[in-house]
Amino acid sequence: MEEIAAELNDRPDPVETYMRLDRWPSPPDDAGGGEIFLVGFVIVNVVGLRHYQGTISSHELVGLVREDTNPFDGNAIRVMNMRSVQVGHIERSAAAVLSPLIDAGLITVEGIVPKPPGKKYAFRIPCQVHIFSRMEDIDRVKSAINVSMLHLISEANPSFTLSEAVAVKEKKGVPAEKSVDEIFKLLEAKVSMEGVSEELDPPQDIIKSKLFPYQKEGLGWLVSRENSTELPPFWVEKNGFYVNELTNYQTGVRPEPLRGGIFADDMGLGKTLTLLSLIAFDKWIHTGHQSCNGDVKNNDEEEESIALFGRKRKRKRGSQKTKSEDLNNTQDAGKRPALDELSSSEPKTTLIVCPPSVLSTWITQLEQHTRKGSLKAYMYYGERTKDANELQRYDIVLTTYSTLGSDETIFRSPINKIEWRRVILDEAHVIKNVEAKQSQAVLALNAKRRWAVTGTPVQNSSCDLYSLVAFLKFEPLSLKKFWDSLIERPLVRGDEKGISRLQVLIAAISLRRMKDKGLIGLPSKTIETLFVDLNEEERRVYDQMEVQARDIVESYVSNEGVVRNYYTVLSVLVRLRQICNDLSLCPAEIRDLLPPSQIEDVKNNPSLLKKLLAMLQDDEGFDCPICISPPTDIVITCCAHIFCRSCILKTLKRSKPCCPMCRHQLSESDLFQAPPDSSQTAPVEASSLKSSSKVATLLKLLSAAKAKNPSSKSVIFSQFRKMLILLEEPLKQAGFKVIRLDGTMNAKRRANVIKEFCVPAPDGPTILLASLKASNAGVNLTAASTVYLMEPWWNPAVEEQAMDRVHRIGQKEDVKVVRLIARNTIEERIMQLQEKKKLLARKAFSRYGQKDKREISRDDLSMLMNL
């Protein structure tokens, strides 16, 4: 029992994580943060070496991690080597000075050990701790350190040249044995020599579909990486030891090859089929090149390939089994990559993690592309087994990110007991916030091979890529301190070295091909931006609201209050965006609820708070700032911040309960829930909705398209679920057959909606009202040929994913995308923000760079509000 308790205590507590400013989710932290600068360094001792197993080398970078739950010292700072193994602690006296500054979000720290351990340093090792801070906090930081016993060595000090930091050496012109950029250039040269992968055919007795040439090439790349025997990037062998050139870490044990990577082909290029081919090829090789159908039962009934929720259904045997064909007939054995022999003790099962909306896609693809019984899959979702041995009987186990996140709190989940042959993260950008609960659960998985699969690897910033690198266990960049030091910090400074390093890194571990290269000859896709003029009433309300909102945001920006009021600011922006769609989305009493003049009185008006929550939770862009996941059982505080009920209640159990966002003192009585959602049954006043400028424009476009081709199908996307509900009645009155797909539906219901939408007109519906987030991933909507986007989204990658549900393999007609933008409103400025993010995504995969931008920075807010 003591071992169980110890293991449970070691699990990260999301509330513990996010109660400190320096560990807040990225948007709030960066919105009020900005560029950081080197203040100087202090020399301290690493102590407690004999109590820990971690080893350390001369000139090695080390990770410094706050450990405020340490029972012996609340100021403790752990010292970790690049393998995430603890070496010791920063000495207590130094930690007492640095930890309060770290906890207050005033500094970040990096460590480097200048001298090699030896007899002289048997119990302690000197360590240079480099201190970074925002410009406005430097004087405060210097003052706090100078009154302590620590000696801060700043740039003005002659001893500053003794710093072992690469950045300092480069600045002072001190030659290093090999600079960081020289190390990256060596990797770049190696990658450029690898050339194009050989095309591979999947085994025909498992995969019955024919692959395009680019898919065969992709399969060759996947197989070659999975069976690599090379040292991982940045590792070299020297005098019988293995050295990581970026950190100077040394070990006598050969590091494992990096078997996996980022499969980043553009959306709609058939990544799922290529991955199924990888699983099939691997199984075929390691079953002695024999038919994988040989174990199918020879009786009147056979098991289905997929076990749903642990219950296997029986199906009558259909037509005669397809004769297996030896892959040697279609593939030159001499070109086949070297493969590891799979021993009987090695794992054989692949774990596939995806959003709920993508589960049905994997099931459909399995049934469509594989021969019955050749690959057996289990759906670990909903009602599911607790037996790890049961899961290992299958070739594939399908699950969702949210399932892993909930299982992570259960001691010894069967998923965590297994060493998987490979883990595939589909729509891997879901884990872009590495601190989120489901991301932590994914990072903890034990696997031989790891694949991050996404058509949009960069959505907001380079930090999106960090989570994928962390999942791949790509040392040392999988450790946040090293990523920040070597990649993120140069990017934030606008240093060309940062983008160059990022490009080399991506080239070394990823494969990305684009549809615009003519790989599959898809029909064309055109995107039209249609500017809509607001009517007189809409313009009056919008202008009035924007003037008030501009004053609020300007006040927060000038007073450095964006961090504290981040979600309040976003709620103001949401209201402006809703007015652009339809006034009924943002009622008058909600529009009047504007901080800061009236926010103090909100706690005395719970009914208004509940209405505000009902309006805000309709926007699919909000996450709980504690667990960084879509909130469940949502509550709003008296200070107008939104959380999962369970997350905020856990926070309130602390000795000084307060709001994690603004530090306002809270109690359970200060939490409010929205009234039950009656939008499903409430009648809609179609006449009032038709007065909306955007809706009137949409109806004209749809009617014109219907007159031209009555059987054509369209998808209308919005991120506001209430907007979709309000659209139903006027569309039906106009003679359209309509169905809806939104985030409230479970995976089975979504699959049924998509199946219904594929029924040809006139029997089937011609319009699908689709939630942007519920339909932007893993959903095939090629039955439609026209897409309407009711409003722009902060993140252009989300829009692109939604468009490519229609423009993908299987589409036979030209695709037209129409973006409806309210003229002279915040929507036009959101489009400008999108262009910045698109540029970053392109440059991460090209040879040119720019300063990195986070989701919504302080400058972005100023631009959005015309400040």
mmCIF file of N, CA, C and O in Angstrom, residues 99-100 333 403 689:
data_model
loop_
_atom_site.group_PDB
_atom_site.id
_atom_site.type_symbol
_atom_site.label_atom_id
_atom_site.label_comp_id
_atom_site.label_asym_id
_atom_site.label_seq_id
_atom_site.Cartn_x
_atom_site.Cartn_y
_atom_site.Cartn_z
ATOM 1 N N SER A 99 13.848 30.697 -5.696
ATOM 2 C CA SER A 99 12.505 30.116 -5.803
ATOM 3 C C SER A 99 11.386 31.144 -5.705
ATOM 4 O O SER A 99 10.429 31.094 -6.491
ATOM 5 N N PRO A 100 11.428 32.095 -4.751
ATOM 6 C CA PRO A 100 10.342 33.090 -4.726
ATOM 7 C C PRO A 100 10.256 33.904 -6.019
ATOM 8 O O PRO A 100 9.158 34.271 -6.450
ATOM 9 N N ALA A 333 13.166 -7.594 -53.374
ATOM 10 C CA ALA A 333 13.680 -7.833 -52.024
ATOM 11 C C ALA A 333 14.966 -7.077 -51.764
ATOM 12 O O ALA A 333 15.275 -6.711 -50.631
ATOM 13 N N THR A 403 -10.097 9.791 -23.226
ATOM 14 C CA THR A 403 -10.107 8.524 -22.482
ATOM 15 C C THR A 403 -8.790 8.327 -21.747
ATOM 16 O O THR A 403 -8.771 7.934 -20.580
ATOM 17 N N LEU A 689 -34.240 36.434 -37.212
ATOM 18 C CA LEU A 689 -32.959 35.923 -37.677
ATOM 19 C C LEU A 689 -32.678 36.362 -39.110
ATOM 20 O O LEU A 689 -31.557 36.665 -39.469
#
